[in-house]
Amino acid sequence: MAVMGQDSLWFCPEMKVSRSNSNELEWGFFLISNHGVSTDLYRKIYALSNDLFSLPYETKIKAGPSSSARTYTPHFIASPFFESFRVSGPDFFASAQVSAEVLFDQPNPEFNEKLTEYGKKMSELSKIIVELVLLCLGEDFPEKFYGPDFSDCHGYMRINNYSPPESLEGEEIEGLGMHTDMSCVTIVYQDETGGLQVRSKEGLWMDINPCPDTLVVNIGDLMHAWSNAKLRSSEHRVVLSRNVNRFSLAFFWCFDDEKLISAPIEVVGEGKGSVFKPFVCKEYLKFRESNEKGKFDKVGFTVRDFAGN
Ligand SMILES: O=C(O)CCC(=O)C(=O)O
Ligand SMILES: [Fe+2]
């Protein structure tokens, strides 16, 4: 796997993050290539997802928030133009099957198999990425902290469909409002439509243009808190400016729900104060859920609002 720089936007662990210039650590986004996921697998998942999103609303909502499956997020929850299916690990097959059973008339083994293959690939990649990211914080960090703090991580994916309104004439609208991710790291595949943007520290929106055969990785709130804010969980959003559907796959690699997140002294530094109070992972997830419902037009809450000192 290679981690690449693009213009000055990206930090690159393999280029060795220079501690004298912490800028590279502060973007919170980078690209990876040579990740081992075939174009063919993306094509298949894209086609299967299209079948899914093309189903009538009455069918999709059978897996909606008030169903027992609760894998489908319909329009008007995150945004009027966004809908999504969730597939959770570690048993991606069983999770995909929960949706397949309520959505398809017949068994659809290909759907379950392809999403399982993708979930497993992303889980492996996430482990490598976490090790690389730890290496950015200190040479001995992967060895010291991967086992105790990161070996119980688990992942889930969201298959996202953005459908802009037909009236979109040269305008730009938010397909997904500004937010930070509730993950340690997130791996995003975006199709060639583009629209993903990251907010700089100065508040400027920067485009993350689609780049063939690369995936976008971003640091999430859990890693931000664990690293005592040394690794930035950047605000990002998706803007739609063309009248075409946009497809993306976001994979979130997270701590166990019960984990107490507290930055180690080696990260904070002797005699220095932590940026965050220690908190249990699931309490933060609960806080975000209760604060974000229906607030897609508002600035999202982050871990700073929840546990900032
Ligand atoms: O669709 C994308 O490109 C990004 C999605 C995203 O930020 C998310 O699901 O958290
Ligand atoms: Fe996100």
PDB file of C-alpha atoms and ligand atoms in Angstrom:
ATOM      1  CA  MET A   1       0.000   0.000   0.000  1.00  0.00           C
ATOM      2  CA  ALA A   2       1.257   3.467  -0.788  1.00  0.00           C
ATOM      3  CA  VAL A   3       0.193   6.662   0.857  1.00  0.00           C
ATOM      4  CA  MET A   4       0.405   9.582  -1.488  1.00  0.00           C
ATOM      5  CA  GLY A   5       0.659  13.331  -1.324  1.00  0.00           C
ATOM      6  CA  GLN A   6      -1.332  15.544  -3.670  1.00  0.00           C
ATOM      7  CA  ASP A   7      -0.350  19.201  -3.915  1.00  0.00           C
ATOM      8  CA  SER A   8       0.247  20.337  -0.399  1.00  0.00           C
ATOM      9  CA  LEU A   9      -3.051  19.025   0.825  1.00  0.00           C
ATOM     10  CA  TRP A  10      -2.124  15.593   1.996  1.00  0.00           C
ATOM     11  CA  PHE A  11       0.052  14.348   4.748  1.00  0.00           C
ATOM     12  CA  CYS A  12       1.942  11.238   4.060  1.00  0.00           C
ATOM     13  CA  PRO A  13       3.157   8.978   6.854  1.00  0.00           C
ATOM     14  CA  GLU A  14       5.688   7.313   4.560  1.00  0.00           C
ATOM     15  CA  MET A  15       7.253  10.640   3.714  1.00  0.00           C
ATOM     16  CA  LYS A  16       7.879  10.816   7.442  1.00  0.00           C
ATOM     17  CA  VAL A  17       5.843  13.379   9.162  1.00  0.00           C
ATOM     18  CA  SER A  18       8.228  16.035  10.307  1.00  0.00           C
ATOM     19  CA  ARG A  19       7.500  17.054  13.847  1.00  0.00           C
ATOM     20  CA  SER A  20       8.943  20.488  13.175  1.00  0.00           C
ATOM     21  CA  ASN A  21       6.110  21.202  10.799  1.00  0.00           C
ATOM     22  CA  SER A  22       2.954  19.763  12.226  1.00  0.00           C
ATOM     23  CA  ASN A  23       0.874  20.889   9.245  1.00  0.00           C
ATOM     24  CA  GLU A  24       0.880  17.464   7.677  1.00  0.00           C
ATOM     25  CA  LEU A  25      -0.770  16.044  10.756  1.00  0.00           C
ATOM     26  CA  GLU A  26      -3.398  18.714  10.752  1.00  0.00           C
ATOM     27  CA  TRP A  27      -5.260  17.974   7.554  1.00  0.00           C
ATOM     28  CA  GLY A  28      -6.650  14.697   8.783  1.00  0.00           C
ATOM     29  CA  PHE A  29      -7.173  13.477   5.206  1.00  0.00           C
ATOM     30  CA  PHE A  30      -4.898  11.527   2.905  1.00  0.00           C
ATOM     31  CA  LEU A  31      -5.088   9.268  -0.124  1.00  0.00           C
ATOM     32  CA  ILE A  32      -4.014   5.664  -0.439  1.00  0.00           C
ATOM     33  CA  SER A  33      -3.288   3.733  -3.597  1.00  0.00           C
ATOM     34  CA  ASN A  34      -2.258   0.168  -4.318  1.00  0.00           C
ATOM     35  CA  HIS A  35      -4.827  -0.863  -1.729  1.00  0.00           C
ATOM     36  CA  GLY A  36      -5.642  -4.210  -3.288  1.00  0.00           C
ATOM     37  CA  VAL A  37      -9.356  -3.675  -4.000  1.00  0.00           C
ATOM     38  CA  SER A  38     -10.119  -4.493  -7.628  1.00  0.00           C
ATOM     39  CA  THR A  39     -12.056  -2.228  -9.969  1.00  0.00           C
ATOM     40  CA  ASP A  40     -14.202  -5.241 -10.654  1.00  0.00           C
ATOM     41  CA  LEU A  41     -15.309  -5.487  -7.014  1.00  0.00           C
ATOM     42  CA  TYR A  42     -16.271  -1.790  -7.057  1.00  0.00           C
ATOM     43  CA  ARG A  43     -18.192  -2.296 -10.307  1.00  0.00           C
ATOM     44  CA  LYS A  44     -20.126  -5.206  -8.815  1.00  0.00           C
ATOM     45  CA  ILE A  45     -20.927  -3.402  -5.572  1.00  0.00           C
ATOM     46  CA  TYR A  46     -21.983  -0.355  -7.577  1.00  0.00           C
ATOM     47  CA  ALA A  47     -24.367  -2.440  -9.703  1.00  0.00           C
ATOM     48  CA  LEU A  48     -25.804  -4.261  -6.669  1.00  0.00           C
ATOM     49  CA  SER A  49     -26.241  -0.978  -4.831  1.00  0.00           C
ATOM     50  CA  ASN A  50     -28.008   0.528  -7.821  1.00  0.00           C
ATOM     51  CA  ASP A  51     -30.488  -2.346  -7.695  1.00  0.00           C
ATOM     52  CA  LEU A  52     -31.010  -1.601  -4.034  1.00  0.00           C
ATOM     53  CA  PHE A  53     -31.515   2.152  -4.325  1.00  0.00           C
ATOM     54  CA  SER A  54     -33.809   1.687  -7.342  1.00  0.00           C
ATOM     55  CA  LEU A  55     -36.295  -0.258  -5.230  1.00  0.00           C
ATOM     56  CA  PRO A  56     -39.513   1.584  -4.402  1.00  0.00           C
ATOM     57  CA  TYR A  57     -39.507   3.650  -1.222  1.00  0.00           C
ATOM     58  CA  GLU A  58     -42.125   1.322   0.332  1.00  0.00           C
ATOM     59  CA  THR A  59     -39.686  -1.579  -0.019  1.00  0.00           C
ATOM     60  CA  LYS A  60     -36.575   0.246   1.204  1.00  0.00           C
ATOM     61  CA  ILE A  61     -38.331   1.614   4.251  1.00  0.00           C
ATOM     62  CA  LYS A  62     -38.939  -1.985   5.392  1.00  0.00           C
ATOM     63  CA  ALA A  63     -35.279  -1.797   6.464  1.00  0.00           C
ATOM     64  CA  GLY A  64     -35.699   1.777   7.748  1.00  0.00           C
ATOM     65  CA  PRO A  65     -35.142   3.332  11.187  1.00  0.00           C
ATOM     66  CA  SER A  66     -38.387   1.981  12.684  1.00  0.00           C
ATOM     67  CA  SER A  67     -37.955  -1.562  11.324  1.00  0.00           C
ATOM     68  CA  SER A  68     -36.171  -4.376  13.120  1.00  0.00           C
ATOM     69  CA  ALA A  69     -33.384  -4.336  10.483  1.00  0.00           C
ATOM     70  CA  ARG A  70     -32.613  -0.592  10.863  1.00  0.00           C
ATOM     71  CA  THR A  71     -30.059  -0.694   8.065  1.00  0.00           C
ATOM     72  CA  TYR A  72     -31.610   1.904   5.751  1.00  0.00           C
ATOM     73  CA  THR A  73     -31.367   5.668   6.280  1.00  0.00           C
ATOM     74  CA  PRO A  74     -33.971   7.280   4.037  1.00  0.00           C
ATOM     75  CA  HIS A  75     -33.877  10.754   2.540  1.00  0.00           C
ATOM     76  CA  PHE A  76     -34.431  13.697   4.923  1.00  0.00           C
ATOM     77  CA  ILE A  77     -32.551  12.218   7.877  1.00  0.00           C
ATOM     78  CA  ALA A  78     -28.978  13.201   7.039  1.00  0.00           C
ATOM     79  CA  SER A  79     -30.067  15.376   4.091  1.00  0.00           C
ATOM     80  CA  PRO A  80     -32.941  15.579   1.601  1.00  0.00           C
ATOM     81  CA  PHE A  81     -30.618  14.253  -1.106  1.00  0.00           C
ATOM     82  CA  PHE A  82     -28.910  11.426   0.791  1.00  0.00           C
ATOM     83  CA  GLU A  83     -29.926   7.827   1.468  1.00  0.00           C
ATOM     84  CA  SER A  84     -27.777   5.020   2.746  1.00  0.00           C
ATOM     85  CA  PHE A  85     -27.577   1.335   3.683  1.00  0.00           C
ATOM     86  CA  ARG A  86     -25.439   0.118   6.535  1.00  0.00           C
ATOM     87  CA  VAL A  87     -23.580  -3.217   6.647  1.00  0.00           C
ATOM     88  CA  SER A  88     -21.837  -3.993   9.939  1.00  0.00           C
ATOM     89  CA  GLY A  89     -18.919  -6.226  10.832  1.00  0.00           C
ATOM     90  CA  PRO A  90     -17.435  -8.416  12.008  1.00  0.00           C
ATOM     91  CA  ASP A  91     -20.045 -10.711  10.424  1.00  0.00           C
ATOM     92  CA  PHE A  92     -20.652  -8.666   7.280  1.00  0.00           C
ATOM     93  CA  PHE A  93     -22.459 -11.576   5.639  1.00  0.00           C
ATOM     94  CA  ALA A  94     -25.106 -11.804   8.355  1.00  0.00           C
ATOM     95  CA  SER A  95     -25.555  -8.044   8.379  1.00  0.00           C
ATOM     96  CA  ALA A  96     -25.970  -7.830   4.578  1.00  0.00           C
ATOM     97  CA  GLN A  97     -28.423 -10.707   4.775  1.00  0.00           C
ATOM     98  CA  VAL A  98     -30.630  -8.789   7.215  1.00  0.00           C
ATOM     99  CA  SER A  99     -31.162  -6.151   4.517  1.00  0.00           C
ATOM    100  CA  ALA A 100     -31.352  -8.659   1.653  1.00  0.00           C
ATOM    101  CA  GLU A 101     -34.076 -10.655   3.386  1.00  0.00           C
ATOM    102  CA  VAL A 102     -36.424  -7.729   3.745  1.00  0.00           C
ATOM    103  CA  LEU A 103     -35.587  -6.089   0.412  1.00  0.00           C
ATOM    104  CA  PHE A 104     -35.267  -8.809  -2.173  1.00  0.00           C
ATOM    105  CA  ASP A 105     -37.992 -11.287  -3.139  1.00  0.00           C
ATOM    106  CA  GLN A 106     -35.419 -14.008  -3.702  1.00  0.00           C
ATOM    107  CA  PRO A 107     -32.187 -14.852  -1.888  1.00  0.00           C
ATOM    108  CA  ASN A 108     -29.342 -12.723  -3.215  1.00  0.00           C
ATOM    109  CA  PRO A 109     -26.094 -14.470  -2.282  1.00  0.00           C
ATOM    110  CA  GLU A 110     -24.007 -12.233  -4.546  1.00  0.00           C
ATOM    111  CA  PHE A 111     -25.059  -9.154  -2.583  1.00  0.00           C
ATOM    112  CA  ASN A 112     -24.015 -10.744   0.716  1.00  0.00           C
ATOM    113  CA  GLU A 113     -20.793 -12.191  -0.689  1.00  0.00           C
ATOM    114  CA  LYS A 114     -19.517  -9.027  -2.357  1.00  0.00           C
ATOM    115  CA  LEU A 115     -20.221  -6.873   0.675  1.00  0.00           C
ATOM    116  CA  THR A 116     -18.521  -9.441   2.886  1.00  0.00           C
ATOM    117  CA  GLU A 117     -15.471  -9.435   0.621  1.00  0.00           C
ATOM    118  CA  TYR A 118     -15.372  -5.640   0.760  1.00  0.00           C
ATOM    119  CA  GLY A 119     -15.880  -5.514   4.530  1.00  0.00           C
ATOM    120  CA  LYS A 120     -13.021  -7.941   5.100  1.00  0.00           C
ATOM    121  CA  LYS A 121     -10.698  -6.031   2.757  1.00  0.00           C
ATOM    122  CA  MET A 122     -11.512  -2.748   4.482  1.00  0.00           C
ATOM    123  CA  SER A 123     -10.954  -4.281   7.925  1.00  0.00           C
ATOM    124  CA  GLU A 124      -7.476  -5.442   6.881  1.00  0.00           C
ATOM    125  CA  LEU A 125      -6.697  -2.049   5.377  1.00  0.00           C
ATOM    126  CA  SER A 126      -7.925  -0.238   8.474  1.00  0.00           C
ATOM    127  CA  LYS A 127      -5.512  -2.199  10.658  1.00  0.00           C
ATOM    128  CA  ILE A 128      -2.583  -1.237   8.416  1.00  0.00           C
ATOM    129  CA  ILE A 129      -3.700   2.389   8.348  1.00  0.00           C
ATOM    130  CA  VAL A 130      -4.020   2.564  12.139  1.00  0.00           C
ATOM    131  CA  GLU A 131      -0.473   1.226  12.460  1.00  0.00           C
ATOM    132  CA  LEU A 132       0.795   3.834   9.983  1.00  0.00           C
ATOM    133  CA  VAL A 133      -1.030   6.582  11.770  1.00  0.00           C
ATOM    134  CA  LEU A 134       0.399   5.475  15.128  1.00  0.00           C
ATOM    135  CA  LEU A 135       3.834   5.542  13.549  1.00  0.00           C
ATOM    136  CA  CYS A 136       3.271   9.219  12.801  1.00  0.00           C
ATOM    137  CA  LEU A 137       2.978   9.849  16.526  1.00  0.00           C
ATOM    138  CA  GLY A 138       6.089   7.925  17.534  1.00  0.00           C
ATOM    139  CA  GLU A 139       8.341   5.179  16.216  1.00  0.00           C
ATOM    140  CA  ASP A 140       7.510   2.816  19.050  1.00  0.00           C
ATOM    141  CA  PHE A 141       3.803   3.637  19.083  1.00  0.00           C
ATOM    142  CA  PRO A 142       2.513   0.780  16.879  1.00  0.00           C
ATOM    143  CA  GLU A 143       4.226  -1.775  19.072  1.00  0.00           C
ATOM    144  CA  LYS A 144       3.259  -0.091  22.309  1.00  0.00           C
ATOM    145  CA  PHE A 145      -0.356   0.844  21.632  1.00  0.00           C
ATOM    146  CA  TYR A 146      -1.774  -1.187  18.766  1.00  0.00           C
ATOM    147  CA  GLY A 147      -2.415  -4.320  20.851  1.00  0.00           C
ATOM    148  CA  PRO A 148      -3.812  -2.768  24.038  1.00  0.00           C
ATOM    149  CA  ASP A 149      -5.846   0.004  22.433  1.00  0.00           C
ATOM    150  CA  PHE A 150      -6.703  -0.875  18.837  1.00  0.00           C
ATOM    151  CA  SER A 151      -6.925  -4.657  18.538  1.00  0.00           C
ATOM    152  CA  ASP A 152     -10.629  -4.730  19.500  1.00  0.00           C
ATOM    153  CA  CYS A 153     -11.678  -2.282  16.791  1.00  0.00           C
ATOM    154  CA  HIS A 154     -14.526  -3.215  14.467  1.00  0.00           C
ATOM    155  CA  GLY A 155     -15.882  -1.775  11.247  1.00  0.00           C
ATOM    156  CA  TYR A 156     -19.083  -0.986   9.449  1.00  0.00           C
ATOM    157  CA  MET A 157     -19.797   0.443   6.040  1.00  0.00           C
ATOM    158  CA  ARG A 158     -22.335   2.793   4.589  1.00  0.00           C
ATOM    159  CA  ILE A 159     -23.359   2.517   0.965  1.00  0.00           C
ATOM    160  CA  ASN A 160     -24.381   6.050   0.044  1.00  0.00           C
ATOM    161  CA  ASN A 161     -26.568   7.340  -2.759  1.00  0.00           C
ATOM    162  CA  TYR A 162     -26.866  11.073  -3.424  1.00  0.00           C
ATOM    163  CA  SER A 163     -29.683  12.201  -5.689  1.00  0.00           C
ATOM    164  CA  PRO A 164     -29.639  15.937  -6.421  1.00  0.00           C
ATOM    165  CA  PRO A 165     -32.838  17.749  -7.384  1.00  0.00           C
ATOM    166  CA  GLU A 166     -33.491  18.140 -11.109  1.00  0.00           C
ATOM    167  CA  SER A 167     -33.607  21.897 -10.772  1.00  0.00           C
ATOM    168  CA  LEU A 168     -29.888  22.035  -9.915  1.00  0.00           C
ATOM    169  CA  GLU A 169     -28.657  24.572 -12.482  1.00  0.00           C
ATOM    170  CA  GLY A 170     -25.033  25.491 -11.939  1.00  0.00           C
ATOM    171  CA  GLU A 171     -25.778  25.790  -8.235  1.00  0.00           C
ATOM    172  CA  GLU A 172     -24.078  23.996  -5.390  1.00  0.00           C
ATOM    173  CA  ILE A 173     -26.074  22.273  -2.657  1.00  0.00           C
ATOM    174  CA  GLU A 174     -25.041  20.177   0.316  1.00  0.00           C
ATOM    175  CA  GLY A 175     -25.642  16.469  -0.219  1.00  0.00           C
ATOM    176  CA  LEU A 176     -24.267  15.785   3.244  1.00  0.00           C
ATOM    177  CA  GLY A 177     -23.703  18.628   5.674  1.00  0.00           C
ATOM    178  CA  MET A 178     -20.523  19.439   7.532  1.00  0.00           C
ATOM    179  CA  HIS A 179     -19.623  16.785  10.078  1.00  0.00           C
ATOM    180  CA  THR A 180     -16.788  14.832  11.630  1.00  0.00           C
ATOM    181  CA  ASP A 181     -16.783  11.033  11.661  1.00  0.00           C
ATOM    182  CA  MET A 182     -17.340   9.018  14.830  1.00  0.00           C
ATOM    183  CA  SER A 183     -14.560   6.591  13.920  1.00  0.00           C
ATOM    184  CA  CYS A 184     -10.859   6.045  14.488  1.00  0.00           C
ATOM    185  CA  VAL A 185     -10.307   6.135  10.738  1.00  0.00           C
ATOM    186  CA  THR A 186     -12.701   6.186   7.781  1.00  0.00           C
ATOM    187  CA  ILE A 187     -11.920   4.873   4.305  1.00  0.00           C
ATOM    188  CA  VAL A 188     -13.992   6.393   1.495  1.00  0.00           C
ATOM    189  CA  TYR A 189     -14.464   5.313  -2.074  1.00  0.00           C
ATOM    190  CA  GLN A 190     -16.145   8.037  -4.118  1.00  0.00           C
ATOM    191  CA  ASP A 191     -17.227   7.655  -7.726  1.00  0.00           C
ATOM    192  CA  GLU A 192     -16.019  10.025 -10.462  1.00  0.00           C
ATOM    193  CA  THR A 193     -18.701  12.635  -9.706  1.00  0.00           C
ATOM    194  CA  GLY A 194     -16.667  14.335  -6.968  1.00  0.00           C
ATOM    195  CA  GLY A 195     -18.066  16.666  -4.345  1.00  0.00           C
ATOM    196  CA  LEU A 196     -16.249  15.571  -1.174  1.00  0.00           C
ATOM    197  CA  GLN A 197     -14.726  18.579   0.569  1.00  0.00           C
ATOM    198  CA  VAL A 198     -12.583  19.024   3.670  1.00  0.00           C
ATOM    199  CA  ARG A 199     -12.539  22.182   5.774  1.00  0.00           C
ATOM    200  CA  SER A 200      -9.139  23.667   6.493  1.00  0.00           C
ATOM    201  CA  LYS A 201      -8.221  25.040   9.897  1.00  0.00           C
ATOM    202  CA  GLU A 202      -8.832  28.479   8.436  1.00  0.00           C
ATOM    203  CA  GLY A 203     -12.344  27.452   7.472  1.00  0.00           C
ATOM    204  CA  LEU A 204     -11.801  27.116   3.716  1.00  0.00           C
ATOM    205  CA  TRP A 205     -13.467  24.282   1.829  1.00  0.00           C
ATOM    206  CA  MET A 206     -11.013  22.255  -0.250  1.00  0.00           C
ATOM    207  CA  ASP A 207     -12.118  19.771  -2.914  1.00  0.00           C
ATOM    208  CA  ILE A 208     -11.020  16.191  -2.606  1.00  0.00           C
ATOM    209  CA  ASN A 209     -11.127  15.346  -6.270  1.00  0.00           C
ATOM    210  CA  PRO A 210     -11.742  11.740  -7.257  1.00  0.00           C
ATOM    211  CA  CYS A 211      -8.541  10.058  -8.322  1.00  0.00           C
ATOM    212  CA  PRO A 212      -8.667   6.694 -10.119  1.00  0.00           C
ATOM    213  CA  ASP A 213      -7.649   3.685  -8.026  1.00  0.00           C
ATOM    214  CA  THR A 214      -7.204   5.681  -4.841  1.00  0.00           C
ATOM    215  CA  LEU A 215      -9.186   5.730  -1.643  1.00  0.00           C
ATOM    216  CA  VAL A 216      -9.609   8.659   0.696  1.00  0.00           C
ATOM    217  CA  VAL A 217      -8.751   8.121   4.349  1.00  0.00           C
ATOM    218  CA  ASN A 218      -9.721  10.476   7.118  1.00  0.00           C
ATOM    219  CA  ILE A 219      -9.103  10.576  10.831  1.00  0.00           C
ATOM    220  CA  GLY A 220     -12.246  10.368  12.955  1.00  0.00           C
ATOM    221  CA  ASP A 221     -13.196  11.746  16.358  1.00  0.00           C
ATOM    222  CA  LEU A 222     -12.146   8.641  18.300  1.00  0.00           C
ATOM    223  CA  MET A 223      -8.562   8.823  17.019  1.00  0.00           C
ATOM    224  CA  HIS A 224      -8.617  12.595  17.464  1.00  0.00           C
ATOM    225  CA  ALA A 225      -9.486  12.118  21.140  1.00  0.00           C
ATOM    226  CA  TRP A 226      -7.062   9.219  21.665  1.00  0.00           C
ATOM    227  CA  SER A 227      -4.226  11.258  20.120  1.00  0.00           C
ATOM    228  CA  ASN A 228      -5.038  14.261  22.323  1.00  0.00           C
ATOM    229  CA  ALA A 229      -5.967  16.206  19.172  1.00  0.00           C
ATOM    230  CA  LYS A 230      -2.570  15.650  17.555  1.00  0.00           C
ATOM    231  CA  LEU A 231      -4.348  13.918  14.704  1.00  0.00           C
ATOM    232  CA  ARG A 232      -7.120  16.082  13.370  1.00  0.00           C
ATOM    233  CA  SER A 233     -10.647  14.872  12.791  1.00  0.00           C
ATOM    234  CA  SER A 234     -11.501  17.292  10.015  1.00  0.00           C
ATOM    235  CA  GLU A 235     -14.920  18.621   9.238  1.00  0.00           C
ATOM    236  CA  HIS A 236     -15.996  17.527   5.818  1.00  0.00           C
ATOM    237  CA  ARG A 237     -19.108  17.534   3.656  1.00  0.00           C
ATOM    238  CA  VAL A 238     -20.388  16.523   0.239  1.00  0.00           C
ATOM    239  CA  VAL A 239     -21.575  19.138  -2.241  1.00  0.00           C
ATOM    240  CA  LEU A 240     -23.605  18.361  -5.322  1.00  0.00           C
ATOM    241  CA  SER A 241     -23.256  20.590  -8.351  1.00  0.00           C
ATOM    242  CA  ARG A 242     -24.296  18.324 -11.186  1.00  0.00           C
ATOM    243  CA  ASN A 243     -27.539  16.642 -11.895  1.00  0.00           C
ATOM    244  CA  VAL A 244     -26.179  13.108 -11.624  1.00  0.00           C
ATOM    245  CA  ASN A 245     -26.477  10.546  -8.890  1.00  0.00           C
ATOM    246  CA  ARG A 246     -23.376  10.155  -6.775  1.00  0.00           C
ATOM    247  CA  PHE A 247     -22.289   6.870  -5.221  1.00  0.00           C
ATOM    248  CA  SER A 248     -19.871   6.401  -2.341  1.00  0.00           C
ATOM    249  CA  LEU A 249     -18.842   3.727   0.105  1.00  0.00           C
ATOM    250  CA  ALA A 250     -17.663   4.827   3.527  1.00  0.00           C
ATOM    251  CA  PHE A 251     -16.026   2.345   5.884  1.00  0.00           C
ATOM    252  CA  PHE A 252     -15.756   3.350   9.538  1.00  0.00           C
ATOM    253  CA  TRP A 253     -13.202   1.645  11.800  1.00  0.00           C
ATOM    254  CA  CYS A 254     -14.190   2.174  15.435  1.00  0.00           C
ATOM    255  CA  PHE A 255     -13.270   1.345  18.999  1.00  0.00           C
ATOM    256  CA  ASP A 256     -15.385  -1.144  20.882  1.00  0.00           C
ATOM    257  CA  ASP A 257     -18.468   0.584  22.319  1.00  0.00           C
ATOM    258  CA  GLU A 258     -17.389  -0.094  25.908  1.00  0.00           C
ATOM    259  CA  LYS A 259     -13.864   1.267  25.506  1.00  0.00           C
ATOM    260  CA  LEU A 260     -12.796   4.081  27.776  1.00  0.00           C
ATOM    261  CA  ILE A 261     -11.010   6.567  25.550  1.00  0.00           C
ATOM    262  CA  SER A 262      -8.220   8.381  27.236  1.00  0.00           C
ATOM    263  CA  ALA A 263      -5.082   9.758  25.596  1.00  0.00           C
ATOM    264  CA  PRO A 264      -1.948   7.982  26.914  1.00  0.00           C
ATOM    265  CA  ILE A 265       0.583  10.048  28.812  1.00  0.00           C
ATOM    266  CA  GLU A 266       3.128   9.347  26.056  1.00  0.00           C
ATOM    267  CA  VAL A 267       0.845  11.231  23.660  1.00  0.00           C
ATOM    268  CA  VAL A 268      -0.151  14.030  26.006  1.00  0.00           C
ATOM    269  CA  GLY A 269       3.359  14.600  27.343  1.00  0.00           C
ATOM    270  CA  GLU A 270       4.548  14.619  30.977  1.00  0.00           C
ATOM    271  CA  GLY A 271       3.104  17.501  32.944  1.00  0.00           C
ATOM    272  CA  LYS A 272       0.787  18.579  30.135  1.00  0.00           C
ATOM    273  CA  GLY A 273      -2.996  18.655  30.253  1.00  0.00           C
ATOM    274  CA  SER A 274      -5.295  16.432  28.191  1.00  0.00           C
ATOM    275  CA  VAL A 275      -7.465  18.168  25.661  1.00  0.00           C
ATOM    276  CA  PHE A 276     -10.357  15.797  26.437  1.00  0.00           C
ATOM    277  CA  LYS A 277     -11.874  14.223  29.516  1.00  0.00           C
ATOM    278  CA  PRO A 278     -11.800  10.404  29.369  1.00  0.00           C
ATOM    279  CA  PHE A 279     -15.090   9.077  27.986  1.00  0.00           C
ATOM    280  CA  VAL A 280     -16.736   5.777  27.129  1.00  0.00           C
ATOM    281  CA  CYS A 281     -17.076   5.350  23.383  1.00  0.00           C
ATOM    282  CA  LYS A 282     -20.798   4.503  23.367  1.00  0.00           C
ATOM    283  CA  GLU A 283     -21.652   7.583  25.437  1.00  0.00           C
ATOM    284  CA  TYR A 284     -20.235   9.767  22.692  1.00  0.00           C
ATOM    285  CA  LEU A 285     -22.120   7.850  20.004  1.00  0.00           C
ATOM    286  CA  LYS A 286     -25.319   8.367  22.019  1.00  0.00           C
ATOM    287  CA  PHE A 287     -24.587  12.082  22.373  1.00  0.00           C
ATOM    288  CA  ARG A 288     -24.154  12.447  18.624  1.00  0.00           C
ATOM    289  CA  GLU A 289     -27.310  10.512  17.826  1.00  0.00           C
ATOM    290  CA  SER A 290     -29.467  12.564  20.137  1.00  0.00           C
ATOM    291  CA  ASN A 291     -28.031  15.844  18.908  1.00  0.00           C
ATOM    292  CA  GLU A 292     -28.161  15.291  15.187  1.00  0.00           C
ATOM    293  CA  LYS A 293     -31.624  14.042  14.387  1.00  0.00           C
ATOM    294  CA  GLY A 294     -33.215  16.305  11.832  1.00  0.00           C
ATOM    295  CA  LYS A 295     -30.428  18.824  12.154  1.00  0.00           C
ATOM    296  CA  PHE A 296     -28.969  18.286   8.739  1.00  0.00           C
ATOM    297  CA  ASP A 297     -28.905  21.996   8.042  1.00  0.00           C
ATOM    298  CA  LYS A 298     -26.930  22.781  11.195  1.00  0.00           C
ATOM    299  CA  VAL A 299     -23.289  22.473  12.108  1.00  0.00           C
ATOM    300  CA  GLY A 300     -22.675  18.989  13.481  1.00  0.00           C
ATOM    301  CA  PHE A 301     -21.596  18.469  17.070  1.00  0.00           C
ATOM    302  CA  THR A 302     -18.166  16.947  17.600  1.00  0.00           C
ATOM    303  CA  VAL A 303     -16.133  15.292  20.319  1.00  0.00           C
ATOM    304  CA  ARG A 304     -14.947  18.771  21.370  1.00  0.00           C
ATOM    305  CA  ASP A 305     -18.504  19.656  22.369  1.00  0.00           C
ATOM    306  CA  PHE A 306     -18.847  16.372  24.235  1.00  0.00           C
ATOM    307  CA  ALA A 307     -15.599  15.873  26.121  1.00  0.00           C
ATOM    308  CA  GLY A 308     -13.489  18.980  25.571  1.00  0.00           C
ATOM    309  CA  ASN A 309     -11.626  20.243  28.645  1.00  0.00           C
TER     310      ASN A 309
HETATM  311  O1  LIG B   1     -19.880  10.343   0.396  1.00  0.00           O
HETATM  312  C1  LIG B   1     -18.753  10.686   0.711  1.00  0.00           C
HETATM  313  O2  LIG B   1     -17.857  10.906  -0.118  1.00  0.00           O
HETATM  314  C2  LIG B   1     -18.401  10.894   2.158  1.00  0.00           C
HETATM  315  C3  LIG B   1     -19.414  10.385   3.103  1.00  0.00           C
HETATM  316  C4  LIG B   1     -19.128  10.733   4.515  1.00  0.00           C
HETATM  317  O3  LIG B   1     -18.456  11.672   4.832  1.00  0.00           O
HETATM  318  C5  LIG B   1     -19.710   9.901   5.581  1.00  0.00           C
HETATM  319  O4  LIG B   1     -20.504   8.986   5.266  1.00  0.00           O
HETATM  320  O5  LIG B   1     -19.380  10.132   6.759  1.00  0.00           O
HETATM  321 FE    FE B   2     -17.914  11.556   6.925  1.00  0.00          FE
END
